PDB file of C-alpha atoms and ligand atoms in Angstrom:
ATOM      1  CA  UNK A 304     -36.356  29.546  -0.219  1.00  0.00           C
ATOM      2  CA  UNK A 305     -34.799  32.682   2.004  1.00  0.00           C
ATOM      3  CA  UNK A 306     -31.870  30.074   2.756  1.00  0.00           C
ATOM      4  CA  UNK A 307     -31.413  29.034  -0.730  1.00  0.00           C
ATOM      5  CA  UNK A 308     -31.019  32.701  -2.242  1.00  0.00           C
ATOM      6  CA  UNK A 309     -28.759  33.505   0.689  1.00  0.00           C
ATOM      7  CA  UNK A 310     -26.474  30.720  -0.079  1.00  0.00           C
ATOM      8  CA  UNK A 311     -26.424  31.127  -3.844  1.00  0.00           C
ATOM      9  CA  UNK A 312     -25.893  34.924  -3.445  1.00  0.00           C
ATOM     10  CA  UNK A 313     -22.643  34.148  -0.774  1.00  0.00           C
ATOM     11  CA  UNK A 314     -21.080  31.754  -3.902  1.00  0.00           C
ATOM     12  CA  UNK A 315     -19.601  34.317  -5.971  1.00  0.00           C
ATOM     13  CA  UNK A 316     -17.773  36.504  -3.422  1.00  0.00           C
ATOM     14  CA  UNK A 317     -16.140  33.669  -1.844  1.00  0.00           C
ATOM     15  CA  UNK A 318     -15.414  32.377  -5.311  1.00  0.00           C
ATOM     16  CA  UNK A 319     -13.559  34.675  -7.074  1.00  0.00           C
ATOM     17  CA  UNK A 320     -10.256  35.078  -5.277  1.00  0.00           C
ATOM     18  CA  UNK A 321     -10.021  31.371  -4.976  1.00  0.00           C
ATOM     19  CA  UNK A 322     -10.233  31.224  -8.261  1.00  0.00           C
ATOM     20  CA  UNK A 323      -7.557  34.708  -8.799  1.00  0.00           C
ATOM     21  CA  UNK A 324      -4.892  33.071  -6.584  1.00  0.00           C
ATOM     22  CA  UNK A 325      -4.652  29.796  -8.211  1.00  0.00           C
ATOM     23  CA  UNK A 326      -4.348  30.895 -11.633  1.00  0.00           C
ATOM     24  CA  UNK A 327      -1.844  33.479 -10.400  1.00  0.00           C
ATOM     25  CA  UNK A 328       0.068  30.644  -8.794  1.00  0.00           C
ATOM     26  CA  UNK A 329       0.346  28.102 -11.452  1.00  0.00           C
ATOM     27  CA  UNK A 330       0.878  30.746 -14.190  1.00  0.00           C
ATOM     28  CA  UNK A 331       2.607  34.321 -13.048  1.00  0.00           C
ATOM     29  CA  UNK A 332       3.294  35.343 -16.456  1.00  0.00           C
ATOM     30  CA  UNK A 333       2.123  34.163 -20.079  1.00  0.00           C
ATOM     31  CA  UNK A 334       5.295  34.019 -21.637  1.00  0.00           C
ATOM     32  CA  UNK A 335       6.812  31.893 -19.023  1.00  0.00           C
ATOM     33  CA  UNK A 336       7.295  27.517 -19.939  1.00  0.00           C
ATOM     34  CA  UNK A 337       4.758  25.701 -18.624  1.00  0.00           C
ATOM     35  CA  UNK A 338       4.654  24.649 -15.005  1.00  0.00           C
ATOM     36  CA  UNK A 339       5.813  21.113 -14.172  1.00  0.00           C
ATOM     37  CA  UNK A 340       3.478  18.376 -13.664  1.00  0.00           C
ATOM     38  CA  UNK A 341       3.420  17.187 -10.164  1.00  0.00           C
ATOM     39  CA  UNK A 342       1.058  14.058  -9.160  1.00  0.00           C
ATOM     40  CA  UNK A 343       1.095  14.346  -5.105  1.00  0.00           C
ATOM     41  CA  UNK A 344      -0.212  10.528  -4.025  1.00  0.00           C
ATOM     42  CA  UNK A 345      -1.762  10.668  -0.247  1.00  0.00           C
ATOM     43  CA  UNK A 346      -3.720   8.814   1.393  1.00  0.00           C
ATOM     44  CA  UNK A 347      -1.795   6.311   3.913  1.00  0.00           C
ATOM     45  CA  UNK A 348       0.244   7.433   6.886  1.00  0.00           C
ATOM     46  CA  UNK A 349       1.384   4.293   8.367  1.00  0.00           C
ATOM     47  CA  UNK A 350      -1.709   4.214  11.169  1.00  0.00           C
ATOM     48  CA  UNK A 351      -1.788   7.260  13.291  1.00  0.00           C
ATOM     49  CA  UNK A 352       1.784   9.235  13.444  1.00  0.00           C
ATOM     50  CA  UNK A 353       1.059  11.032   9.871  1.00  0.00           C
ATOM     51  CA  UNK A 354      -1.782  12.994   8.898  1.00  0.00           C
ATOM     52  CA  UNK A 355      -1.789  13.230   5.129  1.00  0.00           C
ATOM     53  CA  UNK A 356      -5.210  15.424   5.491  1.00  0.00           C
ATOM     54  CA  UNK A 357      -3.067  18.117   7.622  1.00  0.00           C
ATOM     55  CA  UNK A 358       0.407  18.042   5.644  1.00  0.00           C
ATOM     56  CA  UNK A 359      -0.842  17.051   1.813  1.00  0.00           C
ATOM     57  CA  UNK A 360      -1.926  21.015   1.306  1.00  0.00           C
ATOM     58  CA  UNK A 361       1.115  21.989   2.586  1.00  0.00           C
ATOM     59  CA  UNK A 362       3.357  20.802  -0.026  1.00  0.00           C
ATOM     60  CA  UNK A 363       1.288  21.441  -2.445  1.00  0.00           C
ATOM     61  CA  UNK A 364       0.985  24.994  -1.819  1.00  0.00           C
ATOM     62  CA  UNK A 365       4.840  24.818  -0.990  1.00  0.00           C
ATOM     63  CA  UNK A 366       5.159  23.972  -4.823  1.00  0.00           C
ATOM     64  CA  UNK A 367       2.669  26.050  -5.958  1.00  0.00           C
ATOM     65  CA  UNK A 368       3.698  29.037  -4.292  1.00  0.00           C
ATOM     66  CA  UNK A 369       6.653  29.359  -6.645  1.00  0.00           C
ATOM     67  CA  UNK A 370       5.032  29.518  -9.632  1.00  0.00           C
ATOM     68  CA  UNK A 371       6.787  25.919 -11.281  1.00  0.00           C
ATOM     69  CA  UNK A 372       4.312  23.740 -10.464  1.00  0.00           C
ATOM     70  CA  UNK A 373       0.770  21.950 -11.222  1.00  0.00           C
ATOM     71  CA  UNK A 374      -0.233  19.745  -8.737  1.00  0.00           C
ATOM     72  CA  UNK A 375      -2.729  17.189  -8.669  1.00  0.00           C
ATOM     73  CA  UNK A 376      -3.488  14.811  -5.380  1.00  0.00           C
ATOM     74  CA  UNK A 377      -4.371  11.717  -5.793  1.00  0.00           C
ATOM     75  CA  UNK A 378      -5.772   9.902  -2.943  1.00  0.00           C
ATOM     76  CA  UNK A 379      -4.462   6.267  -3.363  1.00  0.00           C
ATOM     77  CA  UNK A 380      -5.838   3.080  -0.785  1.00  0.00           C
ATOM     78  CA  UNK A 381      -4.348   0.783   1.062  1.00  0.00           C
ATOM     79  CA  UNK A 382      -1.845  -1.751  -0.406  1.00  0.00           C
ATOM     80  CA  UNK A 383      -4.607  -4.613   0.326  1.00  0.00           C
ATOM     81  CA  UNK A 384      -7.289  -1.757  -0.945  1.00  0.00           C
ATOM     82  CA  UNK A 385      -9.566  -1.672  -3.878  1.00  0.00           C
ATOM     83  CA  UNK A 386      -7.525  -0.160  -6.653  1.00  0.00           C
ATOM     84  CA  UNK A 387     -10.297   0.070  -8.733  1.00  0.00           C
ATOM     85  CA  UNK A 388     -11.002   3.866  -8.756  1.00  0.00           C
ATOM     86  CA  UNK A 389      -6.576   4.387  -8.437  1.00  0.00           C
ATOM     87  CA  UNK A 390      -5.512   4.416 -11.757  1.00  0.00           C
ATOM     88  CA  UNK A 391      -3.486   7.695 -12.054  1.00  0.00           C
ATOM     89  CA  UNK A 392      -2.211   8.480 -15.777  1.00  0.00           C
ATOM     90  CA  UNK A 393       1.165   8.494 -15.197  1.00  0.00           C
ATOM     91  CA  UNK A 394       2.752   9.870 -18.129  1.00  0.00           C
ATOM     92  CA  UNK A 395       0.490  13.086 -17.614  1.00  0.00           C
ATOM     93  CA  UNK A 396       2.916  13.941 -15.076  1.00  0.00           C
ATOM     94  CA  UNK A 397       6.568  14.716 -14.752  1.00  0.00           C
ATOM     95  CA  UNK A 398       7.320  14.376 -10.963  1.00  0.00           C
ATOM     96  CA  UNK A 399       5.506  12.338  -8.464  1.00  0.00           C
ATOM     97  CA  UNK A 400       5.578  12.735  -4.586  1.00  0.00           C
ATOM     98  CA  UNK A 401       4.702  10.442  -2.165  1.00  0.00           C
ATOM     99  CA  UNK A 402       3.324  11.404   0.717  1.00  0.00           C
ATOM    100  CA  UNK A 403       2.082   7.936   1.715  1.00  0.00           C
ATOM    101  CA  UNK A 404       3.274   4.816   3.528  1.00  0.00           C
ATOM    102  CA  UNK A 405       1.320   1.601   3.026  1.00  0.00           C
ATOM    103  CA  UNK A 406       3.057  -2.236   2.756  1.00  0.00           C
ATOM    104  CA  UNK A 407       2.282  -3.214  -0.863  1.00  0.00           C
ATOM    105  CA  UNK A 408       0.541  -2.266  -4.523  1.00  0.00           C
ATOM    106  CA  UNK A 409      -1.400  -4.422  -6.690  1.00  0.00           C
ATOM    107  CA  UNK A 410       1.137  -5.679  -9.179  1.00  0.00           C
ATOM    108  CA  UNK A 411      -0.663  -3.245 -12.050  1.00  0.00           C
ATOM    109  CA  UNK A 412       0.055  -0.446 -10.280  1.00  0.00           C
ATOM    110  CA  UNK A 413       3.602  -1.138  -9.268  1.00  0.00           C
ATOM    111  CA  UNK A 414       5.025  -1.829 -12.717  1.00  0.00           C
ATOM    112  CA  UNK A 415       3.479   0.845 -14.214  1.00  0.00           C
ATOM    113  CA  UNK A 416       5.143   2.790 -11.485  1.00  0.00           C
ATOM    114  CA  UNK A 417       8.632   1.385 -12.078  1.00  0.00           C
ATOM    115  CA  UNK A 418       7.701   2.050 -15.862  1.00  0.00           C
ATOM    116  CA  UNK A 419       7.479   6.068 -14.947  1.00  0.00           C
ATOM    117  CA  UNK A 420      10.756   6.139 -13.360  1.00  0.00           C
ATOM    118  CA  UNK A 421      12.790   3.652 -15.413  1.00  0.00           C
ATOM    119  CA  UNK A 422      11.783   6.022 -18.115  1.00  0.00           C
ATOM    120  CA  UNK A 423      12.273   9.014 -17.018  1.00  0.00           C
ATOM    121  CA  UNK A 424      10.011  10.492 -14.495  1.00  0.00           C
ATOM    122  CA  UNK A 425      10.671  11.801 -11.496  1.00  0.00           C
ATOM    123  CA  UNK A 426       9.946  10.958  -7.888  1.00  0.00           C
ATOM    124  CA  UNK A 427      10.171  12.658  -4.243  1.00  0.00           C
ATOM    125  CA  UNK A 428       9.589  10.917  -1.014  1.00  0.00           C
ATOM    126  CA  UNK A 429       8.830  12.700   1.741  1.00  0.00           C
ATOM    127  CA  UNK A 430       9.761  11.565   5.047  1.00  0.00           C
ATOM    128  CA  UNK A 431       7.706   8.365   5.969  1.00  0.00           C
ATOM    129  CA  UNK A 432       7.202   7.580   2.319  1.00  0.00           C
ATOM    130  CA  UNK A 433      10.724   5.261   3.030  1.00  0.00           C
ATOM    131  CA  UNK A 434       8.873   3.466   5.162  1.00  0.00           C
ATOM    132  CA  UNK A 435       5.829   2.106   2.475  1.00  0.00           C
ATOM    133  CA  UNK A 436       6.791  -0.743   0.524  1.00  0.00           C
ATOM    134  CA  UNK A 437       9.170  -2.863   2.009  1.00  0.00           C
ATOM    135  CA  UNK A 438       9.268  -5.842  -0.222  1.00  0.00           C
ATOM    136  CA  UNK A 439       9.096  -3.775  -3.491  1.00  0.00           C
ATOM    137  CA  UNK A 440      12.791  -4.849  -4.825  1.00  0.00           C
ATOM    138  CA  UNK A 441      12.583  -1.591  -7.124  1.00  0.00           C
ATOM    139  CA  UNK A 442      11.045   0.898  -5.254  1.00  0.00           C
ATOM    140  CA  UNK A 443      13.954   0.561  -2.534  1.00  0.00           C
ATOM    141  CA  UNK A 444      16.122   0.443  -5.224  1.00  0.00           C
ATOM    142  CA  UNK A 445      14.674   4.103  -6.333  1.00  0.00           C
ATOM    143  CA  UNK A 446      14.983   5.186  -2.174  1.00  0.00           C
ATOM    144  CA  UNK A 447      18.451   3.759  -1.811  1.00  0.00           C
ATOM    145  CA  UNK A 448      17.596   3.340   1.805  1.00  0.00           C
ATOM    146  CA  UNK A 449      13.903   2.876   4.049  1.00  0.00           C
ATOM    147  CA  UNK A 450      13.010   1.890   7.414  1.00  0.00           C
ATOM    148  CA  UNK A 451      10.771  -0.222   9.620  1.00  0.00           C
ATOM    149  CA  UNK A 452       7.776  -2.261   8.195  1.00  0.00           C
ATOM    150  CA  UNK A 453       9.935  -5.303   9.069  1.00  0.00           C
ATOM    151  CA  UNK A 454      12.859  -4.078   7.291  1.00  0.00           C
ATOM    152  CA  UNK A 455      16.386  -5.990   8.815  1.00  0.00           C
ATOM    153  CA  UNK A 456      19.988  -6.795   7.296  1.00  0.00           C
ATOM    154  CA  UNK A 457      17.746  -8.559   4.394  1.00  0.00           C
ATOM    155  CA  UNK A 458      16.943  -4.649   2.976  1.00  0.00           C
ATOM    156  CA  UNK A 459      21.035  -4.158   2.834  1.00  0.00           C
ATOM    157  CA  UNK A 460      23.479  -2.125   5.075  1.00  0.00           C
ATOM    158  CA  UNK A 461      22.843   0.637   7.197  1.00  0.00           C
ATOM    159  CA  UNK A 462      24.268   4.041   5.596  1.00  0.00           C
ATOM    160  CA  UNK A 463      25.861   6.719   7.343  1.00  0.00           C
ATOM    161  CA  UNK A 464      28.805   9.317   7.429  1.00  0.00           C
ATOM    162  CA  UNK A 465      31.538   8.476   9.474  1.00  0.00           C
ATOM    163  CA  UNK A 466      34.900  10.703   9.168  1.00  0.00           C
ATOM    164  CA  UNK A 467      33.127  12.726   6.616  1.00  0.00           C
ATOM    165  CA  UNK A 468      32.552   9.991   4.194  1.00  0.00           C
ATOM    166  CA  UNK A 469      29.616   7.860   3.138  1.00  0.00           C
ATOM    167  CA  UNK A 470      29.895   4.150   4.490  1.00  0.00           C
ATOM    168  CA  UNK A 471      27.905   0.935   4.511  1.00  0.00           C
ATOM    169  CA  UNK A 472      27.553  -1.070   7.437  1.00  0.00           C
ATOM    170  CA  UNK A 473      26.159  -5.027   7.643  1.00  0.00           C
ATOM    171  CA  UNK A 474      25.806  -5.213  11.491  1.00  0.00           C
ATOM    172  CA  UNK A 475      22.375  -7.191  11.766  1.00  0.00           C
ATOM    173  CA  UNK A 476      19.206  -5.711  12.896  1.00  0.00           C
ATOM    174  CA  UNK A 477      16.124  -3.898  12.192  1.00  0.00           C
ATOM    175  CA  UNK A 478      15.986  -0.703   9.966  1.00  0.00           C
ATOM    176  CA  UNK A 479      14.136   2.557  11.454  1.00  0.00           C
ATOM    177  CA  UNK A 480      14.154   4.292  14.435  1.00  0.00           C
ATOM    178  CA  UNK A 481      13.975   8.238  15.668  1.00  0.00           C
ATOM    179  CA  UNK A 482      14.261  10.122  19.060  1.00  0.00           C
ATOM    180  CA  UNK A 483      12.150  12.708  20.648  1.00  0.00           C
ATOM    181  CA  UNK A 484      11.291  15.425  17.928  1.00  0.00           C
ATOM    182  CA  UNK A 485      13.868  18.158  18.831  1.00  0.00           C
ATOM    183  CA  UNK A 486      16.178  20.639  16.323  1.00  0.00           C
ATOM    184  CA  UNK A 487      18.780  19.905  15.033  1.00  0.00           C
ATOM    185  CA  UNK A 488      21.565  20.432  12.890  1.00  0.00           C
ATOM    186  CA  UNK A 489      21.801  19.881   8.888  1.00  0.00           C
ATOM    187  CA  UNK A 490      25.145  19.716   7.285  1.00  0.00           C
ATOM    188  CA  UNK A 491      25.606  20.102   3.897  1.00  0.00           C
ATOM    189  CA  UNK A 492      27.599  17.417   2.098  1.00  0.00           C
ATOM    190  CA  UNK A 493      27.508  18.214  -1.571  1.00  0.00           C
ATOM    191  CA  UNK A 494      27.188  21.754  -1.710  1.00  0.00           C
ATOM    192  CA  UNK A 495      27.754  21.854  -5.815  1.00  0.00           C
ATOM    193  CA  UNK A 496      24.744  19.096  -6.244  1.00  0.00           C
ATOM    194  CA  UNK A 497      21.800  21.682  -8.066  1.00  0.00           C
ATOM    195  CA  UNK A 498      19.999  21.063  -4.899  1.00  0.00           C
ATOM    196  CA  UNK A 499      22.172  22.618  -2.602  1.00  0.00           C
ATOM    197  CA  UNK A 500      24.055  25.152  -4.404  1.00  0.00           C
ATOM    198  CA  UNK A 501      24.291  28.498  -2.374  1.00  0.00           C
ATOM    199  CA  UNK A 502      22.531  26.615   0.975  1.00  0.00           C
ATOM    200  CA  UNK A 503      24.899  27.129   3.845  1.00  0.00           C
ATOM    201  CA  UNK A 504      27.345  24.588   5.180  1.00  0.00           C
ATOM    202  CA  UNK A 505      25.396  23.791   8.487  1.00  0.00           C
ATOM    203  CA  UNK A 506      22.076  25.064   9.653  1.00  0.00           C
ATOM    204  CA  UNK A 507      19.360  24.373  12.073  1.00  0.00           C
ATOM    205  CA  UNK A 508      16.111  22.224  11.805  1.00  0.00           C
ATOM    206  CA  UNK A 509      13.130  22.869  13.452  1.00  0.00           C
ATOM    207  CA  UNK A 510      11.975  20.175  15.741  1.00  0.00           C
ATOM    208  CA  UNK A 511      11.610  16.760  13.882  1.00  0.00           C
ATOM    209  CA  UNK A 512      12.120  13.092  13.682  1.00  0.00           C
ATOM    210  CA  UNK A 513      15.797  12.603  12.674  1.00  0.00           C
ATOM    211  CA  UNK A 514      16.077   9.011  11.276  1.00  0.00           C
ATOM    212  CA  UNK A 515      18.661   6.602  12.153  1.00  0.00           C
ATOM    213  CA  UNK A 516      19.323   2.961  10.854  1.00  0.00           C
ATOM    214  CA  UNK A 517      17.835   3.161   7.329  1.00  0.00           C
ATOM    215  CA  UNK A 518      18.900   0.196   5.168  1.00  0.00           C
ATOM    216  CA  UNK A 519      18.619  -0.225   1.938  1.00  0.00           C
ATOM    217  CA  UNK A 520      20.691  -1.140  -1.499  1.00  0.00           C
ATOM    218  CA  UNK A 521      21.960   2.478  -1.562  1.00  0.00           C
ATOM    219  CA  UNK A 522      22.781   2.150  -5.170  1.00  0.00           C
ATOM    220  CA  UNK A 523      23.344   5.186  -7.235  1.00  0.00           C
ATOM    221  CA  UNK A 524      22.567   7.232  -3.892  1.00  0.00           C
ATOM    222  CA  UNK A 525      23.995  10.659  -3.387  1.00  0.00           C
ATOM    223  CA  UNK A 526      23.658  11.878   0.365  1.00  0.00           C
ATOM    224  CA  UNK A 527      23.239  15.797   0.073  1.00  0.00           C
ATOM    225  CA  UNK A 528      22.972  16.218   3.493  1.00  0.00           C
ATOM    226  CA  UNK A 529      23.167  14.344   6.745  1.00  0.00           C
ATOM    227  CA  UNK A 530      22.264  15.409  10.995  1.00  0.00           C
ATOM    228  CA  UNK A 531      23.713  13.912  13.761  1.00  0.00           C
ATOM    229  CA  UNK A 532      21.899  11.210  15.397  1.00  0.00           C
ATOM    230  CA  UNK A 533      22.471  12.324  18.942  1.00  0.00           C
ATOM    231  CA  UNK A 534      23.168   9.223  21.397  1.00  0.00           C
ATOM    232  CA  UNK A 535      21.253  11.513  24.283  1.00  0.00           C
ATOM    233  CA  UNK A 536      17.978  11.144  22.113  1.00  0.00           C
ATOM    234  CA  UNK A 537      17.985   7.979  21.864  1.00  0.00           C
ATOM    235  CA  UNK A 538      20.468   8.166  18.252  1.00  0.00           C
ATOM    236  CA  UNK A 539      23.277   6.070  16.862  1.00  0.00           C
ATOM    237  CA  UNK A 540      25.753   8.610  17.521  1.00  0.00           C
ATOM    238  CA  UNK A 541      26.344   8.306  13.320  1.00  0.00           C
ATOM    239  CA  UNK A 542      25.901  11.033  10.894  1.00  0.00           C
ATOM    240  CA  UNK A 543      22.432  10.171   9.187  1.00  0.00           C
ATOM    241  CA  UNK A 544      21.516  10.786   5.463  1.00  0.00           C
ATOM    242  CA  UNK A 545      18.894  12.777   5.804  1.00  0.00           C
ATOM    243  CA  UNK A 546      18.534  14.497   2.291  1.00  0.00           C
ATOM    244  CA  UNK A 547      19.148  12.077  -0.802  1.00  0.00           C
ATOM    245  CA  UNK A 548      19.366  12.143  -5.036  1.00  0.00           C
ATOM    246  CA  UNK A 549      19.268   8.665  -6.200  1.00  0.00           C
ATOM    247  CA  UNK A 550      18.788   7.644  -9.955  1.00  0.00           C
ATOM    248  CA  UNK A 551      16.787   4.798 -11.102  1.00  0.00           C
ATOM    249  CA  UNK A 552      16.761   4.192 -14.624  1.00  0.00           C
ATOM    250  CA  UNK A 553      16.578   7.498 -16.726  1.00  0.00           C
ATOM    251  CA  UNK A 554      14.616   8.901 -13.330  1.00  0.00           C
ATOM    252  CA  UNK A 555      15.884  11.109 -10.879  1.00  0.00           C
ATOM    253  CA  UNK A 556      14.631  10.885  -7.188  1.00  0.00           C
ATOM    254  CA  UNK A 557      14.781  13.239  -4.377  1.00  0.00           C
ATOM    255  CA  UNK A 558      14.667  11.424  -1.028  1.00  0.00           C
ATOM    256  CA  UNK A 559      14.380  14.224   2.092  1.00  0.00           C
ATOM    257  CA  UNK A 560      13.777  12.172   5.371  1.00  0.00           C
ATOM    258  CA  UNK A 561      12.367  15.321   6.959  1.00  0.00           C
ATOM    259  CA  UNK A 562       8.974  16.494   7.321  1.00  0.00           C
ATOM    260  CA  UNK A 563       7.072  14.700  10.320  1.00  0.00           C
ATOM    261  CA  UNK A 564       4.144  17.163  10.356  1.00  0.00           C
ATOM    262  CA  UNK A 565       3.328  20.424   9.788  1.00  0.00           C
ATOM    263  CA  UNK A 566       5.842  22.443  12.124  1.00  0.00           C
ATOM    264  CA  UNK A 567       8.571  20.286  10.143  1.00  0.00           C
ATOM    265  CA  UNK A 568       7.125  20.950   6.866  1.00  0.00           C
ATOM    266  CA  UNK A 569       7.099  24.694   7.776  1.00  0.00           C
ATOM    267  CA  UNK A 570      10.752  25.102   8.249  1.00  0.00           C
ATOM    268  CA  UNK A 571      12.760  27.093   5.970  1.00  0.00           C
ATOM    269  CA  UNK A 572      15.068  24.568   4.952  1.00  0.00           C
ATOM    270  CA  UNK A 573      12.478  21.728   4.503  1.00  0.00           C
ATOM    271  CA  UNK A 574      10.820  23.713   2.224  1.00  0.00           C
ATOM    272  CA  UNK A 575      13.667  24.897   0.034  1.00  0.00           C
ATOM    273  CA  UNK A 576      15.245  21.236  -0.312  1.00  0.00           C
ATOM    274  CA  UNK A 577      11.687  20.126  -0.449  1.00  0.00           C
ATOM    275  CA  UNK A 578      11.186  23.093  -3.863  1.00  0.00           C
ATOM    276  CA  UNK A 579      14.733  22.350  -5.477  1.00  0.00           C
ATOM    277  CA  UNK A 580      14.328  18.781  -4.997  1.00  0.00           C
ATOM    278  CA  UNK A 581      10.849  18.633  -7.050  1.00  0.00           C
ATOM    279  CA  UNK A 582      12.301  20.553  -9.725  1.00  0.00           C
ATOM    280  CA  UNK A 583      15.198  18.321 -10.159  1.00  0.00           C
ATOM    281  CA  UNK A 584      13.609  15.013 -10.213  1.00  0.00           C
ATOM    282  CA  UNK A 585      11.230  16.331 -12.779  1.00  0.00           C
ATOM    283  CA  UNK A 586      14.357  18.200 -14.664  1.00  0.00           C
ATOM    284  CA  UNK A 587      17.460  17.910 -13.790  1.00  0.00           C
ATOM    285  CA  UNK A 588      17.857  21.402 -13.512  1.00  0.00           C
ATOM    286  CA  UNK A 589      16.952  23.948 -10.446  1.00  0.00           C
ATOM    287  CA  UNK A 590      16.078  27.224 -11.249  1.00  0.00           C
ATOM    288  CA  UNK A 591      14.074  27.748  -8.247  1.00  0.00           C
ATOM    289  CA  UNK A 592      17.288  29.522  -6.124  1.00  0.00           C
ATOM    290  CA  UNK A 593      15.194  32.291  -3.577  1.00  0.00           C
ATOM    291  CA  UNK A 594      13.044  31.797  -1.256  1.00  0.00           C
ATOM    292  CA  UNK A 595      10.728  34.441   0.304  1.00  0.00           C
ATOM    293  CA  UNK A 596       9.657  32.937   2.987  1.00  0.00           C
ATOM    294  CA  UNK A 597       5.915  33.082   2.937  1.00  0.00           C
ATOM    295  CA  UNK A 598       4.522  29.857   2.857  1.00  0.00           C
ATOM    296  CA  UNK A 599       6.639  29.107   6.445  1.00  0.00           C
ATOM    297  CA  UNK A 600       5.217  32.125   8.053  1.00  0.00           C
ATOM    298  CA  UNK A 601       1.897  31.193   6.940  1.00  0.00           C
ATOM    299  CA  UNK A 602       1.851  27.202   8.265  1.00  0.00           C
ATOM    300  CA  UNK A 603       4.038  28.274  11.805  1.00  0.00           C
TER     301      UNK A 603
HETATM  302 ZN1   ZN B1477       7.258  10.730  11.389  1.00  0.00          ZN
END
């Protein structure tokens, strides 16, 4: 009986800030529109190189912390799973990121899915996202380009900068493949696209996978961004897309190939890409322009 009153009388002290910050979060002021609807979807990682448990709160409180954003994570199965208790509402929601990699969906979920989009919605796919899904004709459509899972010259070209211009190449042979996580260097490639407005030319990534030899359709792809796939680390010695807008339908998508795991999700310029890019596929606008900062600090 001691242990019970003890426990009961810890509840509301831990309580009540957790429940101060998050309505501070989601709403800063009263009179301000209200905050986009994000559905995060988790739950998959392509076997053991992704833990969606460690990086899932991370983006969301990388949304969150600006004040635009609702999000709600949905923990979906495996593509052979029981889909039974994963049947999200879509059209409660304005953006959805993936933060999952799995081979298929149930046919009921995957039209309903190409539904969202084709009408509207947004999407954002974080890093091995473009992995899941390799024989889903429109969902590599929506990614313009993905990697591995069996993916070859079937998926389409391989895209890459070369001379400073976007090019398509047919060579045969698998899509997917990444050196040693080390920094590297971003450069900017459409520095009027909403996304990237007032982000400098060049700058420096912390240690990540930088992925080479995506294929895909590539249709209606913009390439924001692109990092040299250094030929010492194992790279193609090509220019890599490595942040994306695509358009599907009336959706928008944001495709960032960053984000491996934590330390990557912490950097400064994952996380503003990672901001902008949410609030465009949802709008087509980005008002979210500063950064402070904080949430890096907090995850490093
Ligand atoms: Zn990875």
């Amino acid at each position: 009986m001691r242990r019970m009153f003890e426990f009961f009388a810890v509840i509301p002290i831990g309580l009540f800030p957790v429940v101060f910050i998050q309505a501070q979060t989601t709403r800063a002021h009263p009179s301000e529109p209200a905050p986009i609807r994000v559905l995060l979807v988790d739950g998959q990682s392509g076997g053991i190189y992704h833990n969606w448990r460690l990086t899932t709160p991370v983006l969301r409180e990388e949304l969150e912390e600006t004040g635009l954003f609702q999000v709600t994570v949905m923990t979906a199965p495996p593509g052979d799973g029981n889909f039974s208790d994963f049947k999200p509402k879509l059209s409660n929601y304005q953006v959805i990121v993936l933060n999952y990699d799995s081979p298929d969906w149930p046919e009921e979920q995957r039209s309903q899915f190409e539904r969202f989009v084709n009408n509207g919605g947004g999407l954002v796919v974080v890093h091995a996202a473009d992995n899941a899904f390799p024989n889903w004709r429109a969902y590599n459509l929506m990614i313009g380009i993905g990697g591995w899972r069996g993916r070859n010259e079937q998926a389409g070209p391989h895209w890459y900068f070369k001379e400073g211009k976007l090019v398509s190449d047919t060579a045969p042979g698998l899509a997917g493949n990444h050196g040693n996580r080390l920094p590297f260097q971003i450069v900017t490639r459409q520095p009027e696209h909403p996304i990237m407005r007032g982000l400098p030319p060049v700058w420096m990534h912390v240690a990540d996978e930088l992925y080479d030899s995506l294929r895909g359709p590539g249709e209606n792809m913009t390439v924001l961004a692109t990092a040299h796939s250094d030929p010492k680390n194992k790279g193609t010695g090509h220019d890599e897309p490595v942040l994306m807008a695509l358009r599907y339908g009336k959706g928008r998508v944001f495709h960032t190939t960053l984000g491996h795991d934590v330390a990557a999700l912490s950097c400064v310029g994952f996380i503003t890409t990672f901001q902008r890019g949410t609030e465009w596929a949802a709008t087509g606008k980005v008002t979210q322009s500063a950064y402070s900062g904080e949430v890096g600090r907090r995850f490093r």
